[in-house]
XYZ file of C-alpha atoms in Angstrom:
220
model
C 0.000 0.000 0.000
C 1.516 3.369 -0.987
C 2.386 5.761 1.794
C -0.041 8.732 2.189
C 1.462 12.166 2.680
C -0.594 15.313 3.132
C 0.820 18.404 1.482
C 0.552 21.688 3.445
C -1.430 24.564 1.904
C 0.982 27.408 1.287
C -0.550 30.897 1.266
C 1.306 33.746 -0.432
C 0.217 36.149 2.334
C 0.923 36.372 6.033
C -0.581 33.644 8.190
C -4.138 34.407 9.403
C -4.801 37.093 6.781
C -6.928 36.888 3.648
C -5.746 38.248 0.342
C -6.728 41.875 -0.203
C -9.221 41.012 -2.971
C -10.973 38.450 -0.784
C -11.139 40.913 2.125
C -12.810 43.507 -0.112
C -15.297 40.971 -1.471
C -16.381 39.786 1.968
C -16.616 43.323 3.289
C -18.914 44.258 0.418
C -21.212 41.302 1.219
C -21.520 42.153 4.905
C -21.314 45.936 4.852
C -24.396 47.936 5.891
C -23.623 50.281 3.016
C -24.287 47.539 0.463
C -27.335 47.654 -1.785
C -29.357 45.186 0.260
C -28.964 47.265 3.400
C -29.618 50.534 1.598
C -32.843 49.267 0.010
C -35.823 50.955 1.645
C -38.419 48.747 3.299
C -41.929 49.639 1.992
C -43.849 51.458 4.690
C -47.192 53.046 5.434
C -48.526 55.737 7.700
C -50.988 54.745 10.402
C -52.930 56.674 13.032
C -52.745 55.351 16.576
C -56.191 54.446 17.916
C -55.105 55.447 21.426
C -53.436 58.857 21.050
C -54.577 59.745 17.506
C -51.079 60.609 16.262
C -49.362 59.301 13.152
C -46.640 56.673 12.999
C -44.716 55.147 10.108
C -44.549 51.338 10.101
C -43.462 48.627 7.625
C -46.214 47.901 5.108
C -46.159 44.144 5.824
C -46.190 44.451 9.618
C -48.942 42.615 11.509
C -48.400 44.696 14.622
C -46.258 47.558 15.844
C -45.945 50.137 18.590
C -46.921 53.778 18.442
C -43.758 55.892 18.506
C -45.563 58.502 20.608
C -47.512 56.649 23.320
C -45.987 53.151 22.850
C -49.453 51.594 22.533
C -49.464 48.178 20.882
C -51.072 48.516 17.446
C -52.630 45.505 15.757
C -53.038 45.624 11.988
C -54.759 42.332 11.250
C -58.317 41.851 9.984
C -60.818 40.285 12.393
C -63.934 38.200 11.636
C -66.522 37.901 14.408
C -68.514 34.680 14.115
C -71.830 33.660 15.704
C -71.397 33.081 19.471
C -68.024 34.819 19.357
C -66.638 35.512 22.827
C -64.456 38.344 21.582
C -66.401 41.539 22.197
C -63.575 44.096 22.356
C -61.501 44.641 19.215
C -58.716 47.179 18.649
C -57.064 46.987 15.245
C -55.970 49.148 12.336
C -57.334 46.464 10.036
C -60.922 45.677 9.061
C -63.578 43.975 11.169
C -66.461 41.909 9.791
C -69.455 40.641 11.764
C -70.330 37.520 9.807
C -73.872 36.502 8.763
C -76.060 34.829 11.426
C -74.059 36.514 14.195
C -76.060 38.370 16.854
C -73.553 40.160 19.065
C -74.091 42.804 21.721
C -71.886 44.841 24.061
C -69.325 45.197 21.300
C -66.533 47.734 21.588
C -64.798 48.033 18.225
C -62.076 50.382 17.010
C -60.924 49.617 13.472
C -60.536 50.846 9.908
C -63.601 49.475 8.076
C -66.443 47.701 9.894
C -68.993 45.635 7.988
C -72.096 44.263 9.693
C -73.438 41.292 7.739
C -74.872 40.047 11.017
C -76.392 42.038 13.895
C -73.980 44.066 15.992
C -74.759 46.298 18.955
C -72.285 48.381 20.915
C -69.838 51.242 20.380
C -68.034 51.672 17.076
C -65.171 53.955 16.034
C -63.987 53.579 12.443
C -61.286 55.525 10.637
C -62.897 54.267 7.431
C -66.397 53.040 6.582
C -69.170 51.555 8.685
C -71.273 49.460 6.321
C -74.528 48.050 7.673
C -76.015 45.148 5.712
C -78.439 43.783 8.309
C -81.196 45.399 10.377
C -79.996 46.112 13.899
C -80.075 48.520 16.819
C -76.942 50.311 17.988
C -77.071 51.626 21.561
C -73.482 52.830 21.892
C -71.590 55.771 20.455
C -70.772 55.670 16.739
C -67.982 57.744 15.160
C -67.022 56.898 11.584
C -65.541 58.503 8.501
C -68.289 57.213 6.222
C -71.656 55.636 6.995
C -73.339 53.373 4.452
C -76.710 51.750 5.151
C -77.664 49.248 2.480
C -81.070 48.973 0.802
C -83.717 47.031 2.720
C -81.907 47.526 6.037
C -83.390 49.289 9.073
C -80.981 50.540 11.741
C -81.693 52.517 14.889
C -78.959 54.639 16.473
C -80.008 55.262 20.084
C -77.214 57.783 20.681
C -76.986 58.984 17.101
C -74.083 58.715 14.726
C -71.212 61.104 13.952
C -69.671 60.813 10.487
C -67.828 62.768 7.842
C -70.220 61.639 5.101
C -73.153 59.245 4.755
C -75.001 57.283 2.061
C -78.402 56.002 3.156
C -80.123 53.442 0.937
C -82.191 51.829 3.724
C -83.902 53.221 6.820
C -82.103 55.096 9.581
C -83.743 56.070 12.868
C -81.790 58.511 15.017
C -79.691 61.665 14.875
C -77.083 62.007 12.148
C -74.275 64.570 12.455
C -71.903 64.977 9.530
C -69.114 67.361 8.620
C -69.702 66.645 4.938
C -72.518 65.561 2.644
C -75.380 63.271 3.650
C -77.142 61.552 0.737
C -80.474 59.781 1.076
C -80.926 57.663 -2.033
C -84.098 56.447 -3.727
C -86.054 54.306 -1.264
C -83.922 55.503 1.642
C -85.358 57.045 4.813
C -83.953 59.153 7.633
C -86.123 59.672 10.706
C -84.393 62.113 12.995
C -82.421 65.333 13.173
C -79.786 65.698 10.488
C -77.006 68.184 11.176
C -74.902 68.612 8.047
C -73.735 71.358 5.672
C -75.323 69.492 2.734
C -78.358 67.200 2.722
C -79.135 65.575 -0.632
C -82.548 63.936 -1.155
C -82.729 61.800 -4.260
C -86.147 61.276 -5.931
C -88.128 58.857 -3.764
C -86.075 59.563 -0.626
C -87.682 60.506 2.710
C -86.453 62.678 5.578
C -88.678 63.149 8.595
C -87.075 65.500 11.072
C -85.206 68.762 11.305
C -82.299 69.652 9.064
C -79.757 71.813 10.880
C -77.398 73.284 8.305
C -73.963 73.461 9.839
C -70.990 75.241 8.317
C -68.580 73.188 6.256
C -64.964 72.727 7.416
C -62.580 75.486 6.352
C -60.766 73.239 3.843
C -64.087 72.455 2.151
C -65.560 75.938 2.214
């Protein structure tokens, strides 16, 4: 059997040091100034539902913390099913009350809220509250846009505060808006409407007082 001899690896540089070209290559791969590190992570601006101030977060984040008040901000969508035990929801995402659900004592803060089922409680939406099922809402309601679908009857015990509203069904209660309120054909509003602009389409009904408020300065 021939004798085995290992040959030592001879480096042209000092022991323990990499050649200059290899040092530069590895530094480029690990440096924070490389392209990968310089690439900007897509972000979005959100409004904290606790302090109301703006924060900038990664677009793909599922949760974050407000840079002002350090509140934990959830950004996921939430579906509330029949017999759901979750009655309090705080998220920057959207909330949906699914069909056949009959939920009360809800406390929801979200972007868009859609009621396919019956939901009763307090709602605060930075986006749209869309009501697709007849229900009664006993809590406070503050939304950017209110939309009541055709064939739906909803009663707001404490009224509703919105920027704008589109009423295709029947609304019972006070409506306060900073912008335009439209009652479409077949739609009804029974209650005081305080808005700078009330639009009644042919076949629409409003029973109550219209208090014409001044429009915001940026809309005047």
